Coordinates of C-alpha atoms and ligand atoms in Angstrom, one line a residue:
Chain A
M240 CA 16.9 -38.2 -24.4
L241 CA 12.9 -38.3 -24.2
R242 CA 10.9 -41.1 -24.8
L243 CA 7.4 -41.2 -24.1
E244 CA 5.7 -44.9 -24.1
A245 CA 2.2 -45.1 -24.5
V246 CA 1.2 -42.4 -23.2
D247 CA -2.9 -41.5 -22.7
A248 CA -3.9 -38.2 -21.3
F249 CA -7.1 -36.7 -21.0
Y250 CA -8.9 -33.2 -20.0
G251 CA -11.5 -34.5 -17.7
D252 CA -13.5 -37.3 -19.5
V253 CA -11.8 -36.2 -22.8
Q254 CA -9.4 -38.2 -24.2
A255 CA -6.7 -36.2 -26.0
L256 CA -4.0 -38.7 -26.5
F257 CA -3.9 -42.3 -27.2
G258 CA -1.1 -44.4 -26.9
I259 CA 1.3 -42.0 -28.5
S260 CA 4.6 -44.0 -28.1
L261 CA 7.5 -41.6 -29.3
E262 CA 11.5 -41.0 -29.1
V263 CA 13.1 -38.1 -29.2
P264 CA 16.8 -38.4 -29.5
A265 CA 19.9 -35.6 -28.1
G266 CA 21.1 -33.3 -30.6
G267 CA 18.6 -33.4 -33.6
I268 CA 15.5 -31.4 -34.5
F269 CA 11.9 -33.6 -33.7
A270 CA 9.5 -32.0 -36.0
L271 CA 5.7 -32.6 -34.2
V272 CA 3.1 -31.5 -37.0
G273 CA -0.1 -32.2 -37.1
A274 CA -4.0 -30.6 -37.8
N275 CA -5.6 -28.6 -35.1
A276 CA -6.5 -30.2 -32.1
A277 CA -4.3 -33.0 -32.8
G278 CA -3.1 -33.9 -29.4
K279 CA 0.6 -31.5 -30.1
T280 CA 0.2 -28.7 -27.4
T281 CA -1.1 -32.4 -25.2
T282 CA 1.8 -33.7 -25.8
L283 CA 4.2 -31.2 -24.9
R284 CA 2.6 -30.5 -22.0
V285 CA 2.5 -33.9 -20.6
V286 CA 6.4 -33.7 -21.7
S287 CA 6.6 -30.7 -19.1
G288 CA 4.3 -31.9 -16.0
L289 CA 1.4 -29.3 -16.6
V290 CA -1.2 -32.2 -17.9
A291 CA -0.3 -35.7 -16.3
P292 CA -0.9 -39.0 -18.3
R293 CA -3.0 -41.2 -17.1
H294 CA -1.3 -44.4 -18.1
G295 CA 1.9 -45.0 -20.2
R296 CA 5.2 -43.4 -19.5
V297 CA 7.2 -40.5 -19.5
V298 CA 11.3 -41.6 -19.4
F299 CA 13.9 -38.0 -19.7
D300 CA 17.4 -39.4 -19.9
G301 CA 16.7 -42.9 -18.3
R302 CA 14.5 -41.5 -15.7
D303 CA 10.6 -41.6 -15.6
L304 CA 9.4 -38.6 -14.8
A305 CA 6.1 -39.6 -13.1
R306 CA 6.9 -38.4 -10.1
V307 CA 8.6 -35.4 -10.8
P308 CA 6.5 -32.1 -10.5
A309 CA 6.5 -29.5 -14.0
A310 CA 8.6 -27.5 -12.1
Q311 CA 11.3 -30.1 -11.1
R312 CA 11.7 -30.4 -14.5
V313 CA 12.7 -27.3 -15.6
E314 CA 15.8 -28.3 -13.3
L315 CA 16.5 -31.3 -15.5
G316 CA 16.6 -28.6 -18.4
I317 CA 13.2 -29.6 -20.1
V318 CA 11.5 -26.2 -20.9
Q319 CA 8.6 -25.8 -22.8
V320 CA 7.6 -22.5 -25.0
P321 CA 3.8 -22.5 -24.2
E322 CA 1.9 -21.9 -27.2
G323 CA 0.3 -18.4 -27.7
R324 CA 4.1 -16.7 -26.0
R325 CA 2.3 -16.6 -22.5
L326 CA 4.9 -13.9 -21.0
F327 CA 4.2 -12.1 -18.1
P328 CA 2.4 -9.1 -19.6
F329 CA 2.9 -6.8 -17.1
M330 CA 6.9 -7.1 -16.9
T331 CA 9.8 -5.7 -18.5
V332 CA 11.5 -7.6 -21.3
T333 CA 14.4 -8.0 -19.0
E334 CA 11.9 -9.1 -15.7
N335 CA 10.5 -11.8 -18.4
L336 CA 14.6 -12.9 -19.5
L337 CA 15.3 -12.8 -16.0
L338 CA 12.5 -14.7 -14.4
G339 CA 13.3 -17.4 -17.3
A340 CA 16.7 -18.3 -14.9
H341 CA 14.8 -19.1 -12.2
A342 CA 15.9 -22.7 -12.2
V343 CA 18.9 -23.5 -9.6
R344 CA 21.0 -24.8 -12.5
A345 CA 20.5 -22.0 -14.3
R346 CA 20.6 -19.3 -11.8
A347 CA 24.5 -19.5 -11.6
E348 CA 25.0 -18.5 -15.3
R349 CA 23.0 -15.9 -15.9
D350 CA 24.6 -13.7 -16.7
A351 CA 26.0 -15.3 -19.4
T352 CA 23.3 -17.0 -20.8
L353 CA 21.6 -13.1 -20.9
R354 CA 24.5 -11.7 -23.0
Y355 CA 23.9 -15.1 -25.2
V356 CA 19.9 -14.3 -25.5
Y357 CA 20.8 -10.4 -26.4
R358 CA 23.3 -11.8 -28.9
L359 CA 20.7 -14.1 -30.6
F360 CA 18.2 -11.1 -30.5
P361 CA 19.6 -7.9 -30.4
V362 CA 16.2 -6.5 -30.7
L363 CA 15.5 -7.4 -27.3
E364 CA 18.4 -5.6 -25.6
E365 CA 17.2 -2.8 -27.1
R366 CA 13.3 -3.1 -25.6
A367 CA 14.9 -4.1 -22.6
A368 CA 12.5 -1.7 -20.1
Q369 CA 9.8 -2.0 -22.5
L370 CA 6.5 -3.6 -20.8
A371 CA 6.4 -7.6 -22.9
G372 CA 2.7 -7.0 -23.2
S373 CA 3.8 -3.7 -25.5
L374 CA 6.2 -5.7 -27.7
S375 CA 4.7 -6.4 -31.3
G376 CA 4.1 -10.4 -32.3
G377 CA 7.7 -10.9 -33.3
E378 CA 9.6 -9.5 -30.4
Q379 CA 7.1 -11.4 -28.3
Q380 CA 8.0 -14.3 -29.4
M381 CA 12.0 -13.7 -29.5
C382 CA 11.3 -12.6 -26.0
A383 CA 9.3 -15.9 -25.4
I384 CA 12.3 -18.3 -26.3
G385 CA 15.0 -16.3 -25.1
R386 CA 13.0 -16.9 -21.5
A387 CA 13.5 -20.2 -22.2
L388 CA 16.6 -19.9 -23.3
M389 CA 17.7 -18.4 -19.5
A390 CA 16.7 -21.6 -18.0
R391 CA 19.6 -23.5 -19.8
P392 CA 17.5 -26.0 -21.9
R393 CA 18.7 -29.6 -22.5
L394 CA 14.8 -30.1 -24.4
L395 CA 14.0 -27.3 -25.5
M396 CA 10.0 -27.5 -26.9
L397 CA 8.8 -25.1 -28.8
D398 CA 5.3 -24.6 -29.6
E399 CA 3.8 -22.9 -32.5
P400 CA 6.3 -20.5 -32.7
T401 CA 5.4 -18.5 -35.6
L402 CA 1.9 -18.3 -35.0
G403 CA 1.0 -15.4 -37.0
L404 CA 4.2 -14.3 -37.5
A405 CA 4.7 -12.5 -40.9
P406 CA 7.0 -14.8 -43.4
V407 CA 9.6 -12.7 -43.0
L408 CA 9.9 -13.1 -39.7
V409 CA 8.9 -16.9 -39.6
G410 CA 11.9 -17.3 -41.7
R411 CA 14.3 -15.7 -38.8
I412 CA 12.1 -18.1 -36.4
F413 CA 13.7 -20.7 -38.4
E414 CA 17.1 -19.9 -38.6
T415 CA 16.9 -19.2 -34.6
V416 CA 16.0 -23.0 -34.4
R417 CA 18.9 -23.7 -36.2
T418 CA 21.0 -21.9 -34.4
I419 CA 20.2 -23.1 -31.0
N420 CA 20.5 -26.1 -31.8
A421 CA 23.7 -26.1 -33.4
D422 CA 24.5 -24.1 -29.8
G423 CA 24.1 -28.2 -28.2
V424 CA 20.1 -27.8 -27.8
T425 CA 17.8 -30.8 -28.8
V426 CA 14.5 -29.3 -30.0
L427 CA 11.0 -30.6 -30.0
L428 CA 9.4 -28.3 -32.5
V429 CA 5.2 -28.4 -33.0
E430 CA 4.5 -26.3 -36.2
Q431 CA 2.0 -25.7 -38.6
N432 CA 4.2 -24.4 -41.2
V433 CA 4.4 -28.1 -41.8
R434 CA 7.1 -27.6 -45.0
Q435 CA 9.5 -25.6 -43.6
A436 CA 9.4 -27.9 -40.1
L437 CA 10.0 -31.0 -42.0
T438 CA 12.6 -29.6 -43.8
L439 CA 14.2 -28.3 -40.6
A440 CA 13.8 -31.5 -38.7
T441 CA 15.9 -34.3 -38.3
H442 CA 13.5 -36.4 -37.4
A443 CA 9.4 -35.8 -37.5
C444 CA 6.0 -37.6 -36.5
V445 CA 2.5 -36.7 -37.5
L446 CA -0.1 -36.8 -34.7
E447 CA -4.2 -37.0 -35.5
S448 CA -6.8 -37.0 -33.3
G449 CA -4.9 -37.8 -30.7
K450 CA -2.9 -40.0 -32.2
L451 CA 0.4 -41.0 -33.7
V452 CA 0.5 -41.5 -37.4
L453 CA 3.7 -41.5 -39.4
E454 CA 7.3 -40.9 -38.3
G455 CA 10.4 -41.1 -39.7
A456 CA 13.2 -38.8 -40.8
G457 CA 12.0 -35.0 -41.4
R458 CA 12.9 -35.1 -44.8
A459 CA 11.8 -38.9 -45.7
L460 CA 8.3 -37.4 -44.2
L461 CA 8.3 -34.3 -46.8
V462 CA 8.0 -36.7 -49.7
D463 CA 5.5 -39.2 -48.0
E464 CA 2.5 -39.9 -49.9
R465 CA 0.0 -39.3 -47.1
L466 CA 1.3 -36.4 -45.9
K467 CA 2.1 -34.4 -49.0
R468 CA -2.2 -34.6 -49.5
A469 CA -3.0 -34.0 -45.8
Y470 CA -1.1 -31.2 -45.3
L471 CA 1.0 -29.8 -48.1
G472 CA -2.1 -29.5 -50.5
L473 CA -0.2 -31.4 -53.2
Chain B
M286 CA 1.7 34.8 9.8
D287 CA 2.1 31.3 10.7
P288 CA -0.8 30.5 12.1
A289 CA 1.0 28.1 14.5
A290 CA 3.0 31.1 16.0
R291 CA 0.3 33.0 15.9
L292 CA -1.9 30.6 18.2
G293 CA 1.0 30.0 20.4
P294 CA 2.1 26.6 21.3
A295 CA 0.0 24.9 23.7
Q296 CA -2.8 25.8 20.5
I297 CA -4.1 23.5 18.5
D298 CA -4.5 24.2 14.1
V299 CA -7.4 22.3 13.3
V300 CA -6.5 22.1 9.5
A301 CA -2.7 20.9 10.4
Q302 CA -4.1 18.5 13.0
L303 CA -7.0 17.3 10.8
A304 CA -3.9 16.9 8.3
V305 CA -1.5 14.8 10.6
S306 CA -4.3 12.6 11.6
T307 CA -5.2 11.6 8.2
L308 CA -1.4 11.0 7.9
L309 CA -1.0 8.8 10.7
L310 CA -4.2 6.8 10.8
G311 CA -3.7 6.4 7.1
G312 CA -0.1 5.0 7.4
I313 CA -1.5 2.0 10.0
Y314 CA -4.0 1.8 7.7
A315 CA -1.7 1.3 4.7
L316 CA 0.0 -1.9 6.0
I317 CA -3.0 -3.3 7.0
A318 CA -4.6 -3.0 3.5
V319 CA -0.9 -3.6 1.8
G320 CA -0.8 -7.5 3.3
L321 CA -4.5 -8.0 2.3
T322 CA -4.2 -6.5 -1.6
L323 CA -0.8 -9.1 -1.3
I324 CA -2.5 -11.6 -0.8
F325 CA -5.8 -11.3 -3.3
G326 CA -3.5 -9.8 -5.9
I327 CA -1.1 -12.9 -6.3
M328 CA -3.8 -15.5 -5.1
R329 CA -7.0 -14.5 -6.4
V330 CA -8.3 -14.8 -2.5
V331 CA -10.1 -12.4 -0.4
N332 CA -9.2 -12.9 3.0
F333 CA -11.9 -12.6 5.1
A334 CA -9.6 -13.6 8.1
H335 CA -7.7 -10.5 7.8
G336 CA -8.4 -8.7 10.7
E337 CA -8.3 -12.1 12.9
F338 CA -5.1 -12.1 12.2
L339 CA -4.5 -8.0 13.5
M340 CA -6.4 -8.9 16.9
L341 CA -4.0 -12.0 17.7
G342 CA -1.5 -9.0 16.9
M343 CA -3.2 -6.8 19.5
Y344 CA -3.3 -9.9 21.8
L345 CA 0.3 -11.1 21.9
A346 CA 1.3 -7.2 22.4
F347 CA -1.5 -7.3 25.5
F348 CA 0.1 -10.4 26.9
A349 CA 3.8 -10.1 26.6
F350 CA 3.1 -6.4 28.3
T351 CA 1.1 -7.2 31.2
L352 CA 2.6 -10.6 32.1
R353 CA 6.4 -10.0 30.9
G354 CA 6.6 -6.3 30.7
V355 CA 7.3 -6.2 27.4
D356 CA 6.9 -3.0 25.2
P357 CA 5.1 -3.0 22.4
Y358 CA 8.0 -2.7 20.1
L359 CA 9.9 -5.1 21.6
V360 CA 7.2 -7.4 20.3
L361 CA 7.1 -6.1 16.7
I362 CA 10.6 -7.7 16.4
I363 CA 9.7 -11.5 17.6
A364 CA 5.7 -10.9 16.0
I365 CA 7.2 -10.3 12.4
P366 CA 8.6 -14.1 12.3
I367 CA 5.6 -14.8 14.6
F368 CA 3.2 -14.2 12.4
Y369 CA 5.2 -15.1 9.2
L370 CA 5.0 -19.2 10.6
V371 CA 1.5 -18.5 11.6
G372 CA 0.4 -17.8 7.6
L373 CA 2.6 -21.0 6.7
F374 CA 0.7 -23.0 8.8
V375 CA -2.6 -21.2 8.5
Y376 CA -1.8 -21.7 4.8
V377 CA -0.8 -25.5 4.7
L378 CA -3.6 -26.0 6.7
V379 CA -5.9 -24.3 5.2
M380 CA -5.6 -22.4 2.6
R381 CA -3.8 -25.0 0.4
G382 CA -6.5 -27.1 0.0
V383 CA -9.4 -24.5 -1.4
I384 CA -6.6 -22.2 -3.6
H385 CA -7.8 -23.9 -6.7
A386 CA -11.6 -23.8 -5.7
S387 CA -14.4 -22.0 -6.9
H388 CA -14.6 -18.5 -5.1
N389 CA -17.7 -19.1 -2.9
V390 CA -15.6 -22.0 -1.3
Q391 CA -12.6 -19.5 -0.5
I392 CA -15.5 -17.6 0.9
F393 CA -17.0 -19.8 3.4
T394 CA -13.5 -20.9 4.2
T395 CA -11.6 -17.8 5.2
V396 CA -15.0 -16.2 6.6
G397 CA -15.4 -19.9 8.4
L398 CA -11.8 -19.1 10.0
S399 CA -12.5 -15.3 11.3
T400 CA -15.6 -16.9 13.0
A401 CA -13.1 -19.7 14.4
L402 CA -10.8 -17.1 15.4
Q403 CA -12.8 -14.8 16.8
N404 CA -14.7 -17.6 18.9
I405 CA -11.1 -19.2 20.2
A406 CA -10.1 -15.6 21.2
L407 CA -13.7 -15.3 23.1
V408 CA -13.1 -18.9 25.2
M409 CA -9.4 -18.3 26.2
W410 CA -9.3 -14.4 26.5
T411 CA -13.1 -13.8 27.3
G412 CA -14.7 -11.0 25.5
D413 CA -13.6 -8.0 27.7
F414 CA -11.7 -5.1 26.4
R415 CA -7.8 -5.1 27.1
I416 CA -5.8 -2.3 27.1
I417 CA -2.4 -1.3 27.6
R418 CA -0.6 1.9 28.2
P419 CA 2.6 0.8 27.9
W420 CA 4.8 5.3 28.3
E421 CA 4.7 5.6 24.6
S422 CA 1.0 6.2 24.4
S423 CA 1.6 9.1 27.4
V424 CA 4.0 11.1 25.8
V425 CA 2.6 14.3 23.8
L426 CA 4.5 15.9 20.9
R427 CA 3.2 18.9 19.6
A428 CA 4.7 20.9 16.4
A429 CA 3.2 23.0 14.0
G430 CA -0.1 23.8 16.4
T431 CA -0.7 20.1 16.0
A432 CA -0.5 17.5 19.1
F433 CA -0.4 14.1 18.9
N434 CA 1.4 11.0 21.1
L435 CA 4.2 9.1 20.5
A436 CA 2.7 5.7 19.5
Q437 CA 0.6 7.3 17.0
V438 CA 3.4 8.4 15.1
V439 CA 5.6 5.4 16.0
A440 CA 2.8 3.1 14.5
F441 CA 3.2 5.8 11.9
A442 CA 6.8 5.6 10.9
V443 CA 6.5 1.2 11.2
A444 CA 4.1 0.8 9.4
V445 CA 5.3 3.3 6.5
A446 CA 8.5 1.5 6.6
L447 CA 7.3 -2.1 6.3
T448 CA 4.8 -0.9 3.5
V449 CA 7.5 0.9 1.4
A450 CA 10.1 -2.2 2.4
L451 CA 7.4 -4.8 1.0
M452 CA 6.7 -2.8 -2.2
A453 CA 10.8 -2.3 -2.8
F454 CA 10.8 -6.1 -2.5
M455 CA 8.2 -6.7 -4.4
K456 CA 9.5 -5.0 -7.1
W457 CA 13.4 -5.3 -7.2
T458 CA 14.0 -8.7 -5.6
H459 CA 13.8 -12.1 -7.9
T460 CA 11.7 -13.3 -5.3
G461 CA 9.2 -10.6 -5.5
R462 CA 9.3 -10.6 -9.2
V463 CA 8.8 -14.2 -8.9
M464 CA 5.7 -13.4 -6.9
R465 CA 4.2 -11.3 -9.6
A466 CA 4.8 -13.7 -12.3
T467 CA 2.5 -16.0 -10.6
A468 CA 0.3 -13.5 -10.2
Q469 CA -0.1 -13.1 -14.3
D470 CA 0.3 -16.0 -15.5
R471 CA 0.4 -19.3 -13.1
D472 CA 1.0 -22.1 -16.1
A473 CA 4.2 -19.8 -17.5
A474 CA 5.6 -19.7 -14.3
T475 CA 5.2 -23.0 -13.8
L476 CA 7.2 -24.0 -17.1
M477 CA 9.9 -21.0 -15.9
G478 CA 10.6 -24.0 -12.9
I479 CA 8.7 -21.7 -10.5
D480 CA 7.2 -23.5 -7.1
T481 CA 3.3 -22.2 -7.5
D482 CA 2.5 -23.7 -4.1
R483 CA 5.6 -22.3 -2.6
V484 CA 5.2 -18.5 -4.1
Y485 CA 1.2 -18.7 -2.6
R486 CA 2.7 -19.9 1.0
L487 CA 5.1 -17.6 0.8
T488 CA 2.4 -14.4 -0.2
F489 CA 0.0 -16.0 2.6
A490 CA 2.9 -15.4 5.1
I491 CA 4.1 -12.2 4.4
G492 CA 0.5 -10.9 4.0
I493 CA -0.4 -12.1 7.6
A494 CA 3.5 -10.7 8.9
C495 CA 1.8 -7.4 7.9
V496 CA -1.1 -7.5 9.8
G497 CA 0.4 -9.3 13.0
A498 CA 2.4 -6.2 13.4
A499 CA 0.2 -3.8 12.6
G500 CA -2.1 -5.4 15.1
V501 CA 1.2 -5.4 17.5
L502 CA 1.5 -0.8 16.6
V503 CA -2.1 -0.5 17.5
S504 CA -1.9 -2.1 20.6
P505 CA -1.1 0.8 22.3
L506 CA -4.2 2.6 20.5
Y507 CA -6.9 1.0 20.3
A508 CA -8.5 -2.0 23.0
A509 CA -7.9 -5.9 22.7
Y510 CA -11.3 -8.1 22.1
P511 CA -12.5 -10.8 20.0
Q512 CA -13.9 -9.1 17.0
A513 CA -11.2 -5.8 17.5
G514 CA -10.2 -7.1 14.3
L515 CA -13.6 -6.1 12.6
Q516 CA -13.7 -2.3 13.3
F517 CA -10.3 -2.2 10.8
V518 CA -10.8 -5.2 8.5
T519 CA -14.0 -3.4 7.1
L520 CA -12.4 -0.3 5.8
A521 CA -9.2 -2.3 4.7
Y522 CA -11.9 -3.5 2.5
V523 CA -12.7 -0.1 1.3
V524 CA -9.1 0.7 1.2
V525 CA -8.4 -1.9 -1.2
V526 CA -11.1 -1.2 -3.6
L527 CA -10.4 2.0 -3.8
G528 CA -6.8 1.1 -4.6
G529 CA -7.9 -1.2 -7.0
L530 CA -7.6 -5.0 -6.3
G531 CA -3.7 -6.1 -6.2
D532 CA -2.2 -2.9 -6.4
M533 CA -0.1 -1.9 -3.4
A534 CA 0.7 1.7 -4.5
G535 CA -2.8 2.2 -4.8
A536 CA -3.4 0.7 -1.3
M537 CA -0.9 3.8 -0.1
L538 CA -3.1 6.1 -1.2
G539 CA -6.6 4.6 -0.8
S540 CA -5.2 4.8 3.1
L541 CA -4.8 7.5 3.3
I542 CA -8.1 8.3 1.5
V543 CA -10.1 6.4 3.8
A544 CA -8.1 8.0 6.5
A545 CA -8.8 11.4 5.4
V546 CA -13.2 10.8 5.5
E547 CA -12.8 9.4 8.6
V548 CA -11.0 11.9 10.2
G549 CA -12.8 14.5 8.5
G550 CA -16.1 13.1 8.5
S551 CA -16.1 12.4 12.4
Y552 CA -14.6 16.4 12.9
I553 CA -17.7 17.5 10.8
F554 CA -20.0 15.1 11.9
G555 CA -19.3 13.1 14.9
A556 CA -17.5 10.1 15.2
A557 CA -20.7 7.7 14.8
W558 CA -20.2 8.4 10.9
K559 CA -17.3 6.9 10.0
E560 CA -18.6 3.7 8.3
V561 CA -21.5 5.5 7.0
F562 CA -18.6 7.4 5.0
Y563 CA -16.4 4.4 4.5
F564 CA -18.8 2.8 2.6
L565 CA -20.7 5.8 0.8
L566 CA -16.8 6.1 -0.7
F567 CA -16.8 2.4 -1.0
I568 CA -20.2 2.2 -3.5
G569 CA -18.8 5.2 -5.5
V570 CA -15.7 3.5 -6.4
L571 CA -17.4 0.4 -6.9
V572 CA -19.8 2.5 -9.5
F573 CA -17.6 5.2 -10.8
R574 CA -13.8 3.2 -10.9
P575 CA -14.1 -0.3 -10.5
A576 CA -10.4 -0.9 -11.4
G577 CA -9.7 1.2 -8.0
L578 CA -8.4 4.9 -8.3
L579 CA -4.9 4.3 -10.3
G580 CA -5.7 2.5 -13.4
Q581 CA -7.7 0.1 -15.6
R582 CA -4.5 -2.5 -15.3
G583 CA -6.1 -4.3 -13.1
A584 CA -4.8 -6.2 -10.4
E585 CA -1.8 -8.3 -12.6
T586 CA 0.0 -4.9 -12.4
L587 CA 1.4 -5.9 -9.1
G588 CA 3.8 -3.3 -8.5
A589 CA 4.5 -2.7 -11.9
Ligands
ATP1347 N1 -7.6 -27.3 -21.3 C1 -8.6 -27.8 -21.9 N2 -9.7 -28.7 -21.4 C2 -10.5 -29.7 -22.6 N3 -10.0 -30.0 -23.9 C3 -9.1 -29.5 -23.8 C4 -8.4 -28.7 -23.4 N4 -7.2 -28.2 -24.2 C5 -7.3 -29.4 -25.2 N5 -8.1 -29.8 -25.1 C6 -8.8 -30.7 -26.3 O1 -8.0 -31.6 -26.2 C7 -7.9 -32.0 -27.6 C8 -6.0 -31.7 -28.1 O2 -5.9 -30.5 -27.9 P1 -4.7 -29.8 -28.2 O3 -4.5 -28.6 -27.2 O4 -3.2 -30.5 -28.1 O5 -4.3 -29.4 -30.1 P2 -3.0 -29.2 -30.9 O6 -3.1 -30.3 -31.6 O7 -2.0 -28.3 -29.8 O8 -4.3 -28.0 -31.6 P3 -3.8 -26.7 -31.9 O9 -3.0 -26.8 -33.6 O10 -5.1 -26.2 -32.6 O11 -2.8 -25.6 -30.8 C9 -8.2 -30.8 -28.6 O12 -9.8 -32.2 -29.0 C10 -8.9 -30.1 -27.5 O13 -10.1 -29.4 -28.0
MG1348 MG1 -1.8 -26.4 -29.8

């Protein structure tokens, strides 16, 4: 579904990604793990179009995205839940969710999708009229995921959705990711909870200082000696 | 006993007259300021050329009236779409290039635009004061011990209607939500599929349409000349700061306060003092309530 071919990305003169190539197959959960500053967020931003790669290609459904601006990629079904949630803080939960359905493709089914999101996260319906900035961390994350679902993603990219959440909430978010995937959405998941992410993932890769160092089936990586040493503290 | 009744219909009740004058003036100021605060709130650009679009609106009404005999209120109907298009054009030509530039670059650009528009007006239409007197400026209305002319009342009513319509648009329409979202987090808005360049274009065009409409509305009351915008726009900055940068409800309140200071100050101390009062107010707000009278939340609130 999504293919990166030898992608180099820079912030000014600083190179953040070095020749990243990876393939996210349709229908699965693809986990992207790695230490801080490894380039995970940058990889997602290259796919969503917030960062333009200097070299290499991003191909979605066989189409080169080089000339597709970021806002237009949502129309294709590429939707990113940014790191740190990035809700519109002075708008209500409902307003945030409705903004998710801005894409033409999503707007037609807005009411049905809203019901789906409320079923997935009943707390959002209870908090509908509350300002997003005043939600708890867990609720904000649910709102951010809900807002992205409103765009009717085909590829949903989640950037550290469990960051800063209590363990019980972490479990809930992972459970939700599984549900969303079961409902037919391909997921690209960036996570610090390496063990849980790899358990859930069908495919995974490990980034280190902007380079792809390991790649394979999720559970296979879980028993990989190098990964164990580096990330699981075994 | 009602003082107005005691004084008789031809008499003027000073307090009531000052209050009504404040209200009428405040409504017009609100329409000027609301476009300025909208552009600032969403684009983070202070449009120093705002007054020049007001001036252009005044000239449009002047020429339509003197050359074609068209009443300013008819001109208003076409002025709104015309200035909307002018706003789009100026955005694409001038503002787009500096929207992500530093504040210094933006200030130079809009001040430059202001100077350019003033000089174009000077070259094309000379520096003469151009005054029109359509029928509505000589109709005097009297009520409850006050007197004012019809043009003031219409300008007030239309200005308030447009301002309220704009606030409702920002609050309740999808496009209004999209504009507020872009102001609050541009990248997040992009990730929702929002074309932020389109949002800025629309914002600028709406702001210019408002101030252009205000120019037409004040044309029966004030003379048009190349620097005509300045007298209004200085007070619009005071209004915007008073109300909180980017806060439209605050701009309404700020307009009334500035109008009250102007009307009251002119009555007590003489009209020459009014600018002194604006700036005392301005400095006072910057010192004591830099976030504006209505709150701490800053420009991001935009209609929330
Ligand atoms: N806006 C930016 N400007 C300059 N450099 C940046 C910017 N964003 C990221 N970088 C740099 O690019 C590199 C990769 O950053 P990135 O955010 O992709 O890492 P990450 O894997 O997501 O890290 P984390 O786990 O901390 O979120 C880092 O060295 C970082 O300092
Ligand atoms: Mg990151």
